[in-house]
Short mmCIF file of C-alpha atoms in Angstrom, two decimals:
data_model
loop_
_atom_site.label_atom_id
_atom_site.label_comp_id
_atom_site.label_asym_id
_atom_site.label_seq_id
_atom_site.Cartn_x
_atom_site.Cartn_y
_atom_site.Cartn_z
CA MET A 1028 21.33 39.35 -12.65
CA LYS A 1029 23.03 42.44 -14.06
CA LYS A 1030 23.73 45.31 -11.65
CA ASP A 1031 23.51 48.96 -12.74
CA LYS A 1032 23.96 51.29 -9.77
CA SER A 1033 23.85 54.42 -11.92
CA LEU A 1034 20.43 53.44 -13.28
CA PHE A 1035 19.31 52.55 -9.76
CA ASP A 1036 20.33 56.01 -8.56
CA GLN A 1037 18.67 57.71 -11.53
CA LEU A 1038 15.36 55.92 -11.01
CA SER A 1039 15.37 56.64 -7.29
CA LYS A 1040 15.24 60.37 -8.04
CA LEU A 1041 12.19 60.16 -10.34
CA THR A 1042 8.83 61.16 -8.89
CA THR A 1043 7.11 58.33 -10.75
CA GLU A 1044 9.35 55.81 -8.97
CA LYS A 1045 8.82 57.12 -5.45
CA ARG A 1046 6.54 55.59 -2.83
CA ASN A 1047 3.15 57.24 -2.35
CA ARG A 1048 2.56 57.72 1.37
CA ARG A 1049 -1.16 58.28 0.81
CA SER A 1050 -1.51 54.68 -0.34
CA ASP A 1051 1.14 52.94 1.74
CA ARG A 1052 -1.45 50.81 3.57
CA ILE A 1053 -3.70 50.09 0.62
CA ASP A 1054 -3.11 46.38 1.11
CA THR A 1055 -4.98 46.56 4.43
CA LEU A 1056 -8.08 48.32 3.06
CA SER A 1057 -11.43 46.95 1.98
CA THR A 1058 -12.34 46.94 -1.70
CA ILE A 1059 -14.25 50.22 -1.26
CA GLY A 1060 -11.39 51.73 0.70
CA ALA A 1061 -8.80 50.84 -1.93
CA LEU A 1062 -10.98 52.20 -4.72
CA ARG A 1063 -11.40 55.47 -2.84
CA VAL A 1064 -7.65 55.86 -2.50
CA ILE A 1065 -7.17 55.33 -6.24
CA ASN A 1066 -10.00 57.74 -7.05
CA ARG A 1067 -8.56 60.46 -4.79
CA GLU A 1068 -5.20 60.16 -6.53
CA ASP A 1069 -6.82 60.21 -9.97
CA GLN A 1070 -8.48 63.52 -9.14
CA THR A 1071 -5.04 65.16 -9.08
CA ILE A 1072 -4.30 64.28 -12.70
CA SER A 1073 -6.39 66.89 -14.51
CA ARG A 1074 -4.89 69.64 -12.36
CA ALA A 1075 -1.40 68.50 -13.28
CA VAL A 1076 -2.29 68.46 -16.97
CA ARG A 1077 -3.95 71.89 -16.75
CA LYS A 1078 -0.65 73.43 -15.64
CA GLU A 1079 0.95 72.15 -18.83
CA ILE A 1080 -1.59 73.68 -21.24
CA PRO A 1081 0.83 76.39 -22.49
CA TYR A 1082 3.25 73.65 -23.54
CA ILE A 1083 0.50 71.46 -24.97
CA ALA A 1084 -0.57 74.47 -27.06
CA LYS A 1085 2.95 74.76 -28.49
CA ALA A 1086 2.84 71.07 -29.37
CA VAL A 1087 -0.51 71.51 -31.11
CA GLU A 1088 0.92 74.32 -33.25
CA LEU A 1089 3.78 72.08 -34.36
CA VAL A 1090 1.32 69.33 -35.28
CA VAL A 1091 -1.00 71.68 -37.17
CA ASP A 1092 1.94 73.03 -39.18
CA ALA A 1093 2.99 69.47 -40.00
CA PHE A 1094 -0.51 68.45 -41.11
CA ARG A 1095 -0.92 71.55 -43.26
CA GLY A 1096 2.40 70.74 -44.89
CA GLY A 1097 1.29 67.20 -45.72
CA ALA A 1098 3.47 65.66 -43.01
CA ARG A 1099 2.77 63.32 -40.07
CA LEU A 1100 2.56 63.02 -36.31
CA ILE A 1101 4.35 59.91 -35.07
CA TYR A 1102 4.03 58.73 -31.48
CA VAL A 1103 6.84 56.62 -29.99
CA GLY A 1104 6.75 54.79 -26.68
CA ALA A 1105 7.34 51.55 -24.81
CA GLY A 1106 4.83 49.58 -22.75
CA THR A 1107 1.83 51.62 -21.63
CA SER A 1108 3.18 54.77 -23.28
CA GLY A 1109 3.53 53.01 -26.62
CA ARG A 1110 0.05 51.49 -26.42
CA LEU A 1111 -1.50 54.88 -25.66
CA GLY A 1112 0.19 56.39 -28.72
CA ILE A 1113 -1.15 53.59 -30.89
CA LEU A 1114 -4.62 54.00 -29.37
CA ASP A 1115 -4.77 57.73 -30.09
CA ALA A 1116 -3.41 57.26 -33.61
CA SER A 1117 -5.85 54.46 -34.45
CA GLU A 1118 -8.85 56.53 -33.36
CA CYS A 1119 -8.10 59.53 -35.60
CA PRO A 1120 -9.29 58.02 -38.93
CA PRO A 1121 -12.79 56.99 -37.76
CA THR A 1122 -13.24 60.16 -35.71
CA PHE A 1123 -11.92 62.74 -38.15
CA GLY A 1124 -11.90 60.97 -41.51
CA VAL A 1125 -8.13 61.28 -41.96
CA ASP A 1126 -5.74 58.91 -43.67
CA PRO A 1127 -4.29 56.31 -41.23
CA ALA A 1128 -0.80 57.45 -42.21
CA LEU A 1129 -1.38 60.95 -40.84
CA VAL A 1130 -1.06 59.93 -37.17
CA GLN A 1131 0.92 56.79 -36.38
CA GLY A 1132 1.94 54.99 -33.22
CA ILE A 1133 5.19 53.04 -32.81
CA ILE A 1134 5.89 50.77 -29.84
CA ALA A 1135 9.09 49.11 -28.65
CA GLY A 1136 8.86 45.43 -29.48
CA GLY A 1137 6.53 45.92 -32.44
CA LYS A 1138 2.93 44.75 -32.84
CA LYS A 1139 3.35 41.87 -30.43
CA ALA A 1140 4.06 44.38 -27.64
CA VAL A 1141 0.59 45.86 -28.03
CA PHE A 1142 -0.88 42.67 -26.54
CA GLU A 1143 2.00 41.12 -24.60
CA SER A 1144 4.63 42.87 -22.53
CA GLN A 1145 8.06 42.97 -24.22
CA GLU A 1146 9.97 44.62 -21.40
CA GLY A 1147 13.50 44.20 -22.78
CA ALA A 1148 12.54 45.96 -26.01
CA GLU A 1149 12.53 49.37 -24.32
CA ASP A 1150 16.28 49.10 -23.63
CA ARG A 1151 17.28 48.91 -27.30
CA GLU A 1152 17.99 52.49 -28.32
CA GLY A 1153 19.08 51.44 -31.80
CA ASP A 1154 15.68 49.89 -32.48
CA GLY A 1155 14.02 53.24 -31.86
CA ALA A 1156 16.32 54.91 -34.36
CA GLN A 1157 15.72 52.11 -36.87
CA ALA A 1158 11.95 52.54 -36.52
CA MET A 1159 12.30 56.19 -37.54
CA ARG A 1160 14.47 55.30 -40.52
CA LYS A 1161 11.98 52.66 -41.61
CA LEU A 1162 9.22 55.28 -41.56
CA LYS A 1163 11.46 57.68 -43.46
CA VAL A 1164 10.88 60.45 -40.95
CA HIS A 1165 11.76 63.82 -42.47
CA ARG A 1166 12.03 67.48 -41.52
CA LYS A 1167 8.32 68.25 -41.93
CA ASP A 1168 7.19 65.46 -39.58
CA VAL A 1169 6.57 65.72 -35.85
CA VAL A 1170 7.72 62.89 -33.58
CA CYS A 1171 6.23 62.69 -30.09
CA GLY A 1172 8.23 60.63 -27.62
CA ILE A 1173 6.26 59.35 -24.63
CA ALA A 1174 8.20 58.20 -21.58
CA ALA A 1175 7.06 58.55 -17.99
CA SER A 1176 10.63 58.05 -16.74
CA MET A 1177 12.27 60.45 -19.25
CA ARG A 1178 15.01 57.89 -19.92
CA THR A 1179 13.50 55.04 -21.99
CA PRO A 1180 16.34 54.17 -24.42
CA TYR A 1181 14.03 53.10 -27.29
CA VAL A 1182 12.23 56.45 -27.14
CA ILE A 1183 15.46 58.44 -26.81
CA GLY A 1184 16.89 56.61 -29.83
CA ALA A 1185 13.81 57.45 -31.88
CA MET A 1186 13.88 61.11 -30.85
CA ARG A 1187 17.59 61.37 -31.61
CA GLU A 1188 17.08 59.97 -35.10
CA ALA A 1189 14.05 62.22 -35.63
CA LYS A 1190 16.08 65.26 -34.63
CA ARG A 1191 18.89 64.19 -36.94
CA SER A 1192 16.42 64.09 -39.83
CA GLY A 1193 15.22 67.61 -39.02
CA ALA A 1194 11.80 66.66 -37.60
CA LYS A 1195 10.24 68.57 -34.72
CA VAL A 1196 10.26 66.61 -31.45
CA ILE A 1197 7.66 66.68 -28.66
CA PHE A 1198 8.36 64.89 -25.40
CA VAL A 1199 5.66 63.79 -22.94
CA THR A 1200 6.81 62.72 -19.50
CA THR A 1201 5.10 62.61 -16.12
CA ASN A 1202 8.03 63.71 -14.04
CA PRO A 1203 8.35 67.39 -13.11
CA ARG A 1204 9.89 69.96 -15.43
CA SER A 1205 12.55 70.68 -12.82
CA ARG A 1206 13.73 67.08 -13.15
CA PHE A 1207 13.67 67.29 -16.96
CA ARG A 1208 15.94 70.36 -16.72
CA ASP A 1209 18.41 68.49 -14.53
CA ARG A 1210 21.96 68.11 -15.88
CA GLN A 1211 21.62 64.33 -16.15
CA PHE A 1212 19.01 64.83 -18.88
CA LYS A 1213 20.89 67.50 -20.82
CA GLU A 1214 21.33 65.23 -23.84
CA VAL A 1215 17.57 64.62 -23.96
CA GLN A 1216 16.90 68.35 -23.62
CA LYS A 1217 18.87 68.98 -26.82
CA LEU A 1218 16.53 66.70 -28.76
CA VAL A 1219 13.27 68.28 -27.65
CA ASP A 1220 11.40 71.25 -29.16
CA VAL A 1221 8.49 71.08 -26.70
CA ALA A 1222 8.45 69.18 -23.40
CA ILE A 1223 5.14 68.44 -21.68
CA CYS A 1224 5.71 67.51 -18.04
CA PRO A 1225 2.58 67.04 -15.92
CA GLU A 1226 3.69 66.28 -12.37
CA VAL A 1227 1.32 63.49 -11.35
CA GLY A 1228 3.34 62.43 -8.31
CA PRO A 1229 4.07 58.90 -7.08
CA GLU A 1230 1.77 56.15 -8.28
CA VAL A 1231 -0.74 54.45 -5.99
CA ILE A 1232 1.24 51.26 -6.57
CA MET A 1233 4.88 52.32 -6.64
CA GLY A 1234 6.26 52.49 -10.18
CA SER A 1235 3.06 51.30 -11.89
CA THR A 1236 2.98 54.04 -14.51
CA ARG A 1237 0.01 52.48 -16.27
CA MET A 1238 -2.04 54.30 -13.60
CA LYS A 1239 -1.77 58.07 -13.05
CA SER A 1240 1.01 58.52 -15.59
CA GLY A 1241 -0.89 56.59 -18.23
CA THR A 1242 -4.08 58.57 -17.58
CA ALA A 1243 -2.22 61.88 -17.87
CA GLN A 1244 -0.57 60.76 -21.10
CA LYS A 1245 -3.90 59.76 -22.62
CA LEU A 1246 -5.43 63.12 -21.71
CA ILE A 1247 -2.53 64.95 -23.35
CA LEU A 1248 -2.49 62.90 -26.55
CA ASN A 1249 -6.27 63.32 -26.90
CA MET A 1250 -5.84 67.08 -26.46
CA ILE A 1251 -3.08 67.35 -29.05
CA THR A 1252 -4.87 65.50 -31.85
CA THR A 1253 -8.36 66.79 -31.07
CA VAL A 1254 -7.37 70.46 -31.07
CA ALA A 1255 -5.17 69.95 -34.13
CA MET A 1256 -8.15 68.46 -35.97
CA ILE A 1257 -10.36 71.36 -34.86
CA ARG A 1258 -7.76 73.74 -36.27
CA LEU A 1259 -7.96 71.85 -39.57
CA GLY A 1260 -11.74 72.26 -39.86
CA LYS A 1261 -12.67 68.72 -38.90
CA VAL A 1262 -15.24 69.96 -36.37
CA TYR A 1263 -18.34 72.15 -36.72
CA GLY A 1264 -19.52 73.51 -33.39
CA ASN A 1265 -18.58 70.58 -31.19
CA MET A 1266 -19.60 67.89 -33.68
CA MET A 1267 -17.50 65.53 -35.78
CA VAL A 1268 -18.32 66.41 -39.40
CA ASP A 1269 -15.57 64.54 -41.24
CA LEU A 1270 -16.47 61.09 -39.97
CA ARG A 1271 -16.56 58.17 -42.39
CA MET A 1272 -19.85 56.33 -42.70
CA ASN A 1273 -18.33 52.84 -42.75
CA SER A 1274 -20.63 51.24 -40.18
CA HIS A 1275 -24.35 51.37 -39.43
CA LYS A 1276 -23.63 53.27 -36.22
CA LEU A 1277 -21.65 55.92 -38.06
CA GLU A 1278 -24.33 56.22 -40.74
CA GLU A 1279 -26.91 57.00 -38.09
CA ARG A 1280 -24.50 59.32 -36.27
CA ALA A 1281 -23.98 61.22 -39.54
CA ARG A 1282 -27.75 61.67 -39.93
CA ARG A 1283 -28.04 62.84 -36.33
CA VAL A 1284 -25.20 65.33 -36.72
CA LEU A 1285 -26.81 66.73 -39.86
CA MET A 1286 -30.19 67.01 -38.13
CA MET A 1287 -28.67 68.79 -35.12
CA ALA A 1288 -26.59 71.14 -37.26
CA THR A 1289 -29.42 72.16 -39.57
CA GLY A 1290 -32.73 71.35 -37.87
CA VAL A 1291 -34.00 69.09 -40.67
CA ASP A 1292 -35.89 65.86 -40.02
CA TYR A 1293 -34.57 62.31 -40.37
CA ASP A 1294 -35.85 61.71 -43.90
CA THR A 1295 -34.50 65.02 -45.19
CA ALA A 1296 -31.12 64.35 -43.58
CA SER A 1297 -31.00 60.93 -45.25
CA GLU A 1298 -31.89 62.36 -48.65
CA VAL A 1299 -29.37 65.20 -48.55
CA LEU A 1300 -26.62 62.91 -47.27
CA ASP A 1301 -27.27 60.56 -50.18
CA ASN A 1302 -27.09 63.50 -52.59
CA ALA A 1303 -23.85 64.63 -50.97
CA GLY A 1304 -22.28 61.20 -51.37
CA GLY A 1305 -22.33 60.64 -47.62
CA HIS A 1306 -20.17 63.72 -46.96
CA VAL A 1307 -21.55 65.40 -43.85
CA LYS A 1308 -19.74 68.72 -44.35
CA THR A 1309 -21.14 69.12 -47.85
CA ALA A 1310 -24.62 68.20 -46.69
CA ILE A 1311 -24.52 70.83 -43.92
CA VAL A 1312 -23.47 73.57 -46.33
CA MET A 1313 -26.12 72.51 -48.85
CA ILE A 1314 -28.87 72.86 -46.27
CA LYS A 1315 -27.62 75.87 -44.31
CA ALA A 1316 -26.79 77.90 -47.42
CA ASN A 1317 -29.69 76.48 -49.47
CA ILE A 1318 -27.43 75.65 -52.41
CA GLY A 1319 -26.70 72.64 -54.62
CA LEU A 1320 -23.99 70.03 -54.41
CA SER A 1321 -21.42 71.61 -56.75
CA GLN A 1322 -21.75 75.01 -55.07
CA ALA A 1323 -21.36 73.50 -51.60
CA ARG A 1324 -18.26 71.61 -52.67
CA ALA A 1325 -16.80 74.76 -54.21
CA ARG A 1326 -17.40 76.76 -51.03
CA LEU A 1327 -15.75 74.12 -48.86
CA LYS A 1328 -12.77 73.99 -51.17
CA ARG A 1329 -12.52 77.78 -51.15
CA HIS A 1330 -12.54 77.83 -47.35
CA LYS A 1331 -10.22 74.82 -46.93
CA GLY A 1332 -12.88 72.54 -45.48
CA PHE A 1333 -14.17 74.85 -42.73
CA VAL A 1334 -17.94 74.48 -42.65
CA ARG A 1335 -18.61 77.65 -40.66
CA LEU A 1336 -16.58 79.78 -43.04
CA ALA A 1337 -18.23 78.17 -46.07
CA ILE A 1338 -21.59 79.30 -44.71
CA GLU A 1339 -21.00 82.53 -42.79
CA LYS A 1340 -18.28 84.22 -44.86
CA GLU A 1341 -20.29 83.69 -48.02
CA TYR A 1342 -23.32 85.28 -46.38
CA ARG A 1343 -21.31 88.41 -45.56
CA LYS A 1344 -20.31 89.00 -49.16
#
């Protein structure tokens, strides 16, 4: 078994690797007792994320700029972090009607690692760089590295290659910002445009970053893509209006959204959606502005897909 005292010392200083004294006797508790301990710890996560909102906002601005420029958001991680990136990326097309290439998730060890742990894959820094080259990452893209420990070689390799290509780099870790600013991470600091560092504290089970760290990461990734999509006009009010009607559930959801947005009945919603080619945004503008298909499409184009502007700004003229 290979020894690496420097890595041992580095890990021992990370908050995510420390022992949680509030759960140090969890193995003696009843089922209810253990669940209560986990739940109490989970309640600290949203507070930790809230403190990072100014940095999350900066990340969103980078992503919005990339999307408007026809570029991509690419998540990179290993283990839980990688799976969470893939999860968020895979949910963007059905939720917001975007091309699957717009938001992508890359995981150390490839597709197999999504379903089976490939622990050694995270240590191969060169593989992370190669993944970026394979995707032809360029200066307009945004790469988001996700690493609870701040030191995952695969993620660092990907971020280094992304930086070399001129891309903007976001870094999501669950160790405190003070640790990120430590001298031992100075090389990582040089790669990062925006660091998001929610301090979730030690895990309930020491080192199991699929728990609080993973929950915090999921919250942050959801926030980044959701607000970026809002900024791109993918939402009207608080409703998804760019969804794709490629299942019976989504067809009925589209009708319900149209009914709620305009006040029409089920049959009318169905008829207008059919006339609009299944495009919810167009159907909303047709009904709210009382105009035909071609006019609604023209308004949406003029206002870059923003439903509210297509209705309200035209009324003010």
